[in-house]
XYZ file of C-alpha atoms in Angstrom:
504
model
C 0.000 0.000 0.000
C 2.868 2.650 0.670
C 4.525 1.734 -2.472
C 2.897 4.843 -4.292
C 3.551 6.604 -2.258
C 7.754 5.710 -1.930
C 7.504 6.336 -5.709
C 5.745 9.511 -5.368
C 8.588 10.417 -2.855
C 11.349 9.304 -5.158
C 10.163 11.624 -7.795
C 9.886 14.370 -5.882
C 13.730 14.316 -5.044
C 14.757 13.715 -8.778
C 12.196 16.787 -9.760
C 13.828 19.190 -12.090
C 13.380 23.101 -13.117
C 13.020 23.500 -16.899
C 12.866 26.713 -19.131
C 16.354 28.967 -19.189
C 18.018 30.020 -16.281
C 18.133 34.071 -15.868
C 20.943 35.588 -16.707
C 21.401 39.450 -15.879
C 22.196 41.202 -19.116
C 25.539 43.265 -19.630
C 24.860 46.878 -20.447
C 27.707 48.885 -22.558
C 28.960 51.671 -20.878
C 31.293 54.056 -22.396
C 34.443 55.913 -20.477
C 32.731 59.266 -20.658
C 29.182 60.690 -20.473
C 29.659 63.084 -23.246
C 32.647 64.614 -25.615
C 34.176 67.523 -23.888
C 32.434 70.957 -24.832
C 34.908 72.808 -27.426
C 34.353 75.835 -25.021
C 34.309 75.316 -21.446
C 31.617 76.025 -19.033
C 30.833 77.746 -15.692
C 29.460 74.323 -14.625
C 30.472 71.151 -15.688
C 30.017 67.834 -15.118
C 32.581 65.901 -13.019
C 32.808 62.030 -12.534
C 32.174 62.066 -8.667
C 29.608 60.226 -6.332
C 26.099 61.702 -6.743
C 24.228 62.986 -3.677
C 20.930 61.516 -3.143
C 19.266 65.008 -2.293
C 20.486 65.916 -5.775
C 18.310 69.170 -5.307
C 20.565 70.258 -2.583
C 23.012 72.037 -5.135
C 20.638 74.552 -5.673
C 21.200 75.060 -1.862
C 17.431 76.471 -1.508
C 15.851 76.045 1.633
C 12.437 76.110 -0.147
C 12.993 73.718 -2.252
C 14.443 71.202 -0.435
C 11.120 71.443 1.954
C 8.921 70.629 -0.945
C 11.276 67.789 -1.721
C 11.055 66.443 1.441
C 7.298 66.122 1.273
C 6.924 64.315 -2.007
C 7.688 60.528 -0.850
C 4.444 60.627 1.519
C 2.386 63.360 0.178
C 2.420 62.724 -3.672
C -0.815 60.970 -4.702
C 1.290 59.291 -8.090
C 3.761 57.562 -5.845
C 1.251 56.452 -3.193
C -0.498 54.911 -6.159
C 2.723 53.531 -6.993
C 3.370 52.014 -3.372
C 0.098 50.394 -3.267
C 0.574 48.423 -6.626
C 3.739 47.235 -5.057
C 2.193 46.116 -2.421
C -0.775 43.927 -4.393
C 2.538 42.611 -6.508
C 3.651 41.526 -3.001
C 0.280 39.955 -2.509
C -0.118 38.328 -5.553
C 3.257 36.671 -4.902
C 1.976 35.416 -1.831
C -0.632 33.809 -3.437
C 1.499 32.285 -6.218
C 4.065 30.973 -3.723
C 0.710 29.064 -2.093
C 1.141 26.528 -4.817
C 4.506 24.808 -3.743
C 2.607 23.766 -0.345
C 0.154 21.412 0.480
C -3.503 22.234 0.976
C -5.152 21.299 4.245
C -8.853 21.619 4.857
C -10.793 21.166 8.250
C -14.624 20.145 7.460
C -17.828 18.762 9.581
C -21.250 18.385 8.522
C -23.978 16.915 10.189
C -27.230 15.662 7.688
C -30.584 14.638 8.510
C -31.564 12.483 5.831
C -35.030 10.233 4.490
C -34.142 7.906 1.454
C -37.138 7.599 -0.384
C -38.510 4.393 -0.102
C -39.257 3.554 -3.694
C -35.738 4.884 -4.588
C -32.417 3.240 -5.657
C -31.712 1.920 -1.762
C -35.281 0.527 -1.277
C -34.125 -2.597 -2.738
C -31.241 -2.773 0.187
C -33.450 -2.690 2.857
C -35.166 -6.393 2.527
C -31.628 -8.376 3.238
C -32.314 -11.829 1.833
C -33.628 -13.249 -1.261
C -37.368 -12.685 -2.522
C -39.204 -16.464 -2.032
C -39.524 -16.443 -5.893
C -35.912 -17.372 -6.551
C -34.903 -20.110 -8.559
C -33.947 -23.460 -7.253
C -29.745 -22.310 -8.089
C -30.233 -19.311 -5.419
C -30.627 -17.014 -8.461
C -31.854 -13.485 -7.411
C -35.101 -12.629 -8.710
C -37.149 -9.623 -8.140
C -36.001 -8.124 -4.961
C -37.852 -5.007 -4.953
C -41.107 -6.467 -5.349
C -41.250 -8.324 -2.139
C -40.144 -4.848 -0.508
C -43.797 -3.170 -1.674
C -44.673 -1.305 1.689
C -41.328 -1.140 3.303
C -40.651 1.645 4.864
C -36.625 2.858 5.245
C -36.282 5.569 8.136
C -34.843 8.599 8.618
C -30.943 9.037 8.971
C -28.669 10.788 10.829
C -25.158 11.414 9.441
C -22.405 13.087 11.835
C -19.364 13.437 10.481
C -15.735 15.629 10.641
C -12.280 14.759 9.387
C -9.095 16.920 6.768
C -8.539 16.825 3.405
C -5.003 17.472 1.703
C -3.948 17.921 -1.372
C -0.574 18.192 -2.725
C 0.720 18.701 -6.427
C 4.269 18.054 -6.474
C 6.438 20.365 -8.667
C 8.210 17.985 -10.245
C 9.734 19.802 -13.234
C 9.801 23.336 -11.806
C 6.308 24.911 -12.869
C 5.749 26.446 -9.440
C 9.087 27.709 -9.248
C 9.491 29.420 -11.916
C 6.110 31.431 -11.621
C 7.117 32.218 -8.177
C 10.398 33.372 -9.582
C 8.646 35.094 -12.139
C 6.270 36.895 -9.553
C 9.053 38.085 -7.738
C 10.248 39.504 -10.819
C 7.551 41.262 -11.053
C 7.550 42.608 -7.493
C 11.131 44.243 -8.415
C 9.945 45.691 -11.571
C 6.878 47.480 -9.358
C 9.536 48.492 -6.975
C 11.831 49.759 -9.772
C 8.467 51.500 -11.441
C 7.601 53.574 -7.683
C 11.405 54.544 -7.853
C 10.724 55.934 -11.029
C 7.615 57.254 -10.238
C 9.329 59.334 -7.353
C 12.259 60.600 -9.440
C 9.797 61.744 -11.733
C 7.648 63.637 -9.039
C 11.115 64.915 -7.360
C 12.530 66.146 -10.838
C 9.109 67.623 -11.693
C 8.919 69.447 -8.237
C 12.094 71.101 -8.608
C 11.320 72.212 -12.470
C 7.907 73.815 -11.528
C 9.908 75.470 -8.344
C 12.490 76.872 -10.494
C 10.587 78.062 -13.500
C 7.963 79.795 -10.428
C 11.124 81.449 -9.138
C 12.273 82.290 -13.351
C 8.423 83.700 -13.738
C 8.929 85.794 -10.440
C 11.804 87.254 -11.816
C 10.244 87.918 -15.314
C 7.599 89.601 -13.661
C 10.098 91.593 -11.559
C 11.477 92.896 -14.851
C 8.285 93.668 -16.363
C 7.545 96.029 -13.239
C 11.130 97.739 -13.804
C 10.612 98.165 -16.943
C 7.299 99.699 -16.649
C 8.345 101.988 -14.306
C 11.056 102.963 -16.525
C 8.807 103.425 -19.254
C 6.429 105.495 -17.485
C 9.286 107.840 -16.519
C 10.254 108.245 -20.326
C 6.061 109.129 -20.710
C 6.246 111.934 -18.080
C 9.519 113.424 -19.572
C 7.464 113.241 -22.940
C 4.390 114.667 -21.440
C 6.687 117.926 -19.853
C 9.036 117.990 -22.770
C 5.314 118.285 -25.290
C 4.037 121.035 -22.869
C 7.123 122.977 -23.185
C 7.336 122.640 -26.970
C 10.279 120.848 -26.935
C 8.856 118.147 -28.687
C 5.016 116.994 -30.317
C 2.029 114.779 -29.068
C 4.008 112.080 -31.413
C 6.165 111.207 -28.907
C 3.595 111.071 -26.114
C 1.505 108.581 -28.071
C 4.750 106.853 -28.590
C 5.662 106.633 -24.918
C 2.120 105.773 -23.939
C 2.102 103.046 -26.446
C 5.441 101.662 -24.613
C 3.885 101.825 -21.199
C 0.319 100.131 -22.493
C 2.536 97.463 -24.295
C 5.097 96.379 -20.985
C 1.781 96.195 -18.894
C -0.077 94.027 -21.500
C 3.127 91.421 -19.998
C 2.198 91.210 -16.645
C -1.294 89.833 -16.227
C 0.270 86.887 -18.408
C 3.115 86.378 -16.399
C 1.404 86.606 -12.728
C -1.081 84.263 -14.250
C 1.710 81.418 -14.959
C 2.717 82.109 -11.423
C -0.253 81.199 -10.013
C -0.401 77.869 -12.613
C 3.312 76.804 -11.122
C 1.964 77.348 -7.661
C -1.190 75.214 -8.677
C 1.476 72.502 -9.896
C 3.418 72.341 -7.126
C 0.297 72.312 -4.440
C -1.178 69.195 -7.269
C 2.449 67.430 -7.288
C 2.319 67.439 -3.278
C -1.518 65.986 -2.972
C -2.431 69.509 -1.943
C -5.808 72.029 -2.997
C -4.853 74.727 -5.770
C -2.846 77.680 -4.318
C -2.557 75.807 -0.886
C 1.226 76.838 -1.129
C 0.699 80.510 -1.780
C 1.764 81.950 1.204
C 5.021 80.451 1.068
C 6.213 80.805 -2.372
C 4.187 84.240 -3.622
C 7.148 86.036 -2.362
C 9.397 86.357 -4.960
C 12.617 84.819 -4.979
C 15.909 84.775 -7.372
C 16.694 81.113 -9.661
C 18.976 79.854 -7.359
C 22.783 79.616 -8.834
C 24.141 76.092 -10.213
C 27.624 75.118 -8.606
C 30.825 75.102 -10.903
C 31.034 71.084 -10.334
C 28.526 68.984 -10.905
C 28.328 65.246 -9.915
C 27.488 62.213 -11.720
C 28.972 59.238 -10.817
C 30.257 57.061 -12.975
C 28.952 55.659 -16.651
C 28.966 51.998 -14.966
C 26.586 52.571 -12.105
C 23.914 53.695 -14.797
C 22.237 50.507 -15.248
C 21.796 49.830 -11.310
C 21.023 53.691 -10.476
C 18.379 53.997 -13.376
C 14.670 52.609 -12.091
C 13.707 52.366 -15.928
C 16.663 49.724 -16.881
C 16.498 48.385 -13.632
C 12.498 47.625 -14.532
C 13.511 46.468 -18.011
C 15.699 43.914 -16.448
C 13.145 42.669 -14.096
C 10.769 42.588 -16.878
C 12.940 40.112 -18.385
C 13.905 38.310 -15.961
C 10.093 37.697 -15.469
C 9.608 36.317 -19.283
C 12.363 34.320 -18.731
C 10.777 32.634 -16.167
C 7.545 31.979 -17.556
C 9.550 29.412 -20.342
C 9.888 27.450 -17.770
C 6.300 27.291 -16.544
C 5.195 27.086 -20.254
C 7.514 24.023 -20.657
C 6.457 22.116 -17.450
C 3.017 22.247 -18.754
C 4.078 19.867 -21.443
C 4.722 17.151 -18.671
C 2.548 15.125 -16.151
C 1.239 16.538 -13.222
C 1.454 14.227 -9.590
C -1.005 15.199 -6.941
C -0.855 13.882 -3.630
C -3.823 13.365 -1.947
C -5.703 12.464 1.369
C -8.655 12.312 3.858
C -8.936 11.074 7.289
C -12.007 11.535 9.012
C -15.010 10.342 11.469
C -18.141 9.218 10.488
C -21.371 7.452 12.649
C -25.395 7.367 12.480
C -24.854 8.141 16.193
C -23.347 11.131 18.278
C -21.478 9.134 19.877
C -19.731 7.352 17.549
C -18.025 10.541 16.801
C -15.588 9.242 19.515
C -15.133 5.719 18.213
C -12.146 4.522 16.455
C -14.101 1.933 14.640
C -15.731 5.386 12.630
C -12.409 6.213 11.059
C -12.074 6.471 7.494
C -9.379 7.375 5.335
C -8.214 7.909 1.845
C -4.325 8.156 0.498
C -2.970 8.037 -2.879
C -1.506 9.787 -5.871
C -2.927 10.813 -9.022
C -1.916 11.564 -12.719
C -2.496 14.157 -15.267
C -1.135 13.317 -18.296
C -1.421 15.994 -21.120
C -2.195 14.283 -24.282
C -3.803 16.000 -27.143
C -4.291 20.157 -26.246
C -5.080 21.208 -29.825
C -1.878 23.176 -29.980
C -2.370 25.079 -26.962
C 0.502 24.359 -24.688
C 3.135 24.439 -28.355
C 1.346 27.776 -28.663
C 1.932 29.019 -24.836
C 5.748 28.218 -25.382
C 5.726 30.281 -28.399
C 4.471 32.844 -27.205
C 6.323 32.844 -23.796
C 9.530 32.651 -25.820
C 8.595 35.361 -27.878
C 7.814 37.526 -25.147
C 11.351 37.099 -23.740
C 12.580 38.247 -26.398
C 10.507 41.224 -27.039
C 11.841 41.800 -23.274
C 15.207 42.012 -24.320
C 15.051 43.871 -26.959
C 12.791 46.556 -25.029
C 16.050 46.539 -22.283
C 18.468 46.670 -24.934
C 16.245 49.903 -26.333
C 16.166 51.134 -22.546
C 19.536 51.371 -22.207
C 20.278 53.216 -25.651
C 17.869 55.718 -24.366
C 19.188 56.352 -21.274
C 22.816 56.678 -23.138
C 20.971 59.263 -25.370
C 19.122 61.215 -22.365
C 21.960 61.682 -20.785
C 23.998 63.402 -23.898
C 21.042 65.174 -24.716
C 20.997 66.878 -20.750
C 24.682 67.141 -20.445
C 25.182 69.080 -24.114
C 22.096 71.212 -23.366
C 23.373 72.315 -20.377
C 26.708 73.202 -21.226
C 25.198 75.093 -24.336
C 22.457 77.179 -22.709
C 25.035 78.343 -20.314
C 27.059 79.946 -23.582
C 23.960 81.494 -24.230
C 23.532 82.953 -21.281
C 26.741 84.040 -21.237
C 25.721 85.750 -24.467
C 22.625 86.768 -23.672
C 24.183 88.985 -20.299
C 26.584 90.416 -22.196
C 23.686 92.222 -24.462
C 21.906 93.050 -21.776
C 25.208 95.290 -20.234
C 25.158 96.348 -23.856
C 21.337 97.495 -24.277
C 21.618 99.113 -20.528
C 24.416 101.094 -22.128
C 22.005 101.960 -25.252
C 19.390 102.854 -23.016
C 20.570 105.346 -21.139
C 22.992 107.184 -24.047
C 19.722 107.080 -26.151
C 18.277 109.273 -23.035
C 20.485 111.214 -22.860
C 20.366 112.292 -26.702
C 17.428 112.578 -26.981
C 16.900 115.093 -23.259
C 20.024 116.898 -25.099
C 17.912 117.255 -28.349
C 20.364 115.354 -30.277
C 18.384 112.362 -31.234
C 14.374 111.969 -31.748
C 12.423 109.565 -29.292
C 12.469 106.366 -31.299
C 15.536 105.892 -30.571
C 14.828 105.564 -26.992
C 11.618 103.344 -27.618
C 13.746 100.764 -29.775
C 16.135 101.267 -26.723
C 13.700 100.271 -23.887
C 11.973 97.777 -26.165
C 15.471 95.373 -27.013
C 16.190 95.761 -23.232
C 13.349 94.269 -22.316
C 13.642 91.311 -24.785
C 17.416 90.602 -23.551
C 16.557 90.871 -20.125
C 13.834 88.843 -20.291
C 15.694 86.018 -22.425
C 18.412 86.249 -19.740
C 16.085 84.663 -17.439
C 14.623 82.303 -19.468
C 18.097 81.074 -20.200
C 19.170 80.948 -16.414
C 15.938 79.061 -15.422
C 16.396 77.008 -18.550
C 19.679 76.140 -17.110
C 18.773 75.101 -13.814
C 16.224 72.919 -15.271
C 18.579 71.519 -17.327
C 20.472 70.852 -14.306
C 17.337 68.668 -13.151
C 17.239 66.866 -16.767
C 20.810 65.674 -16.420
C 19.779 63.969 -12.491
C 16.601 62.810 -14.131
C 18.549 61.168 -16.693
C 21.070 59.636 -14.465
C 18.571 58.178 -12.295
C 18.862 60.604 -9.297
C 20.813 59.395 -6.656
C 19.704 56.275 -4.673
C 15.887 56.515 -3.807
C 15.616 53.276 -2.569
C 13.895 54.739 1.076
C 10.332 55.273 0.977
C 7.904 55.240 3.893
C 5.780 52.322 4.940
C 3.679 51.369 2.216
C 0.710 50.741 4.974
C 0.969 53.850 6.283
C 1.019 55.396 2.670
C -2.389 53.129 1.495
C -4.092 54.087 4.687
C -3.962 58.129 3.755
């Protein structure tokens, strides 16, 4: 009677994992992130370990608040932390498979066969009298006309178990496979926070880049205004004709038309920063309407090394899971192809009486193994493997793309930076210049030497430079945030307890 059951064992120790073993690929890395810049910048890029508050070069207080507050507050990454936690779950409930199954049961039934049913014939016991002189049955039921069978009463309680035995690997390689998966949500809510970080500190810095806009707007009003009144004295004097009042009234009208536009993309950075942080519109008003300068970008500027790409950056480090998961599903695809073993069993108790409940004589039991041989599937398992192959290698081409993109992010950032800094460079230099312009054309033109266009045309390509100036130096420091997107940040492996996240 146990010999099944030896065999059953012996199999069970020979069992075997099919499909490929994983194999973490090998991503190219070259020496350098970028070709040097054929003129050097104010800020460059140095191969040195990255700080995991990236955002603290900008050394701004306010900003490195906000950043402190995305991890917990921002509604994407709680989202994020949740689906890693029903990954979790669901690998729980894969892992369930490599275990037996044990169930507890009692019932208790009241039953009343019917006596004209299929166990009235049982309830006579001995042969009808019309049997034949060899002991030959005859009709048994129809010496039974009237009987009566009683009412029953069934107690009973007792386990059931079930086992399948993973003898070629299926189980294991979908729990391996699962827990693939739970790294690539991991590796997605690490991307999902360096995206929420890196858009924080772009909608902080273009804010401060749209305060200082406006500033210069108000300047140059004011400016402009002046120029009006000296118009306005010099036309009542004679000195010069309503022409140049219209003129100067037309300069003040236009610089004003800039400001409702620009104080209304303050408020829509403020409304982005208060959504990024799980917060009502303008909830962060009162500490960032005061305006504020772009904060400076340091003259060195970390980022590690070209080798620690693939582990720093969530997106490869997903692509890689992702793989690793459609590798493992070969496996299960394959196993399917074999036969399944399942172990099974019941012990239990069963009596017409209470209190046979208690009697060893009421034991029953049931042990043995069974088979499931897979014989003719129409094509389904061949097509499973087929298509699990060719998933794996859709994976790897999807990491191999990845990777490329990452290469090209990061040249893209880096070679941005370095030329929107010459720009700027450029771009200050013409302001100095137009300053110069501005106030010689005053001058002429107060001395009678030149007409008032002059100073218009003046006023008017001082505003443009100065105004491009700090586009340029926000559009560096966001470039700044670019290059740390593209590298991956720093480390954020450390988020807050995913319980205490969901429960919010």
């Amino acid at each position: 009677m146990h010999k099944p059951v030896l065999a059953v064992a012996v199999l069970l120790l020979c069992g075997c994992t099919l499909g490929p073993d994983f194999k973490p690929p090998e991503a190219s890395a070259p020496e350098t992130w970028t070709s040097a810049s054929a003129k050097p910048a104010a800020s460059v890029p140095v191969a040195a370990p990255i700080d995991p508050n990236w955002w603290s070069l900008f050394h701004d207080n306010e900003l490195t608040t906000l950043e402190e507050h995305v991890a917990t507050e921002n509604l994407d990454v709680r989202v994020a932390t949740i689906r890693l936690a029903e990954s979790r779950a669901q690998l729980g409930i894969i892992a369930a498979d490599a275990y037996p199954n044990f169930e507890a049961n009692a019932s208790y039934q009241h039953t009343k066969p019917s006596n004209n049913g299929e166990f009235s014939g049982l309830t006579g016991g001995a042969a009808s009298p019309s049997s034949g002189a060899n002991g030959a049955a005859g009709n048994t039921t129809g010496g039974l006309k009237g009987s009566t069978i009683p009412a029953l009463d069934i107690y009973q309680y007792g386990f059931d178990s079930t086992w399948e035995l993973d003898l070629w690997g299926r189980v294991r390689r979908a729990v391996e496979a699962a827990d693939a998966s739970v790294t690539s949500s991991a590796e997605t809510r690490r991307d999902t926070l360096l995206t929420s970080l890196a858009e924080v500190a772009r909608d902080y810095l273009q804010l401060r880049g749209t305060q200082v806009r406006l500033q210069i707007a108000h300047d140059n009003l004011k400016s402009a205004e002046q120029s009006q009144e000296l118009t306005r004295e010099r036309a009542l004097g004679g000195v010069t004709t309503d022409l140049d009042v219209a003129n100067a009234s037309a300069q003040v009208a236009t610089f004003a038309a800039e400001i409702p536009s620009l104080e209304e993309q303050e408020r829509q950075f403020i409304n982005a920063l208060s959504l990024l942080l799980g917060q009502p519109p303008q909830a962060l008003r009162d500490e960032l309407a005061e305006a504020r300068p772009v904060p400076p970008v340091p003259p060195r500027i970390p980022v590690g090394l070209p080798s620690e790409l693939a582990r720093r950056r969530p997106d490869i480090r997903q692509a890689e899971a992702q793989l690793h998961a459609a590798t493992a599903t070969i496996g299960v695809a394959e196993a399917n192809f074999y036969p399944s073993f399942t172990l099974g069993g019941s012990v239990g108790i069963q009596g017409l009486q209470l209190a046979q409940l208690f009697d060893l004589s009421s034991l029953m039991y049931a042990l043995g193994p069974s088979i499931n041989i897979p014989i003719f599937e129409g094509g389904r398992l061949k097509s499973t493997l087929e298509l699990r192959q060719q998933q794996q290698k859709e994976a790897a081409v999807v990491y191999e793309r990845t990777v490329l993109n990452a290469w090209h992010e990061i040249d893209n950032s880096i070679s941005a930076y370095q030329a929107e800094q010459h720009r700027r460079d450029q771009l200050a230099e013409a302001v100095v210049q137009n300053e110069r312009a501005v106030s010689l054309a005053q001058s002429r033109y107060e001395q009678g030497v030149s007409d008032f266009l002059q100073v218009l045309d003046a006023q008017r390509s001082l505003f443009v430079t100065q105004q491009a100036l700090a586009d340029s130096t926000t559009t560096i420091d966001t470039d700044l945030v670019a290059i740390y997107k593209a590298l991956g940040g720093g480390w954020e492996i450390d988020f807050p307890d995913q319980q205490t996240v969901a429960a919010k």
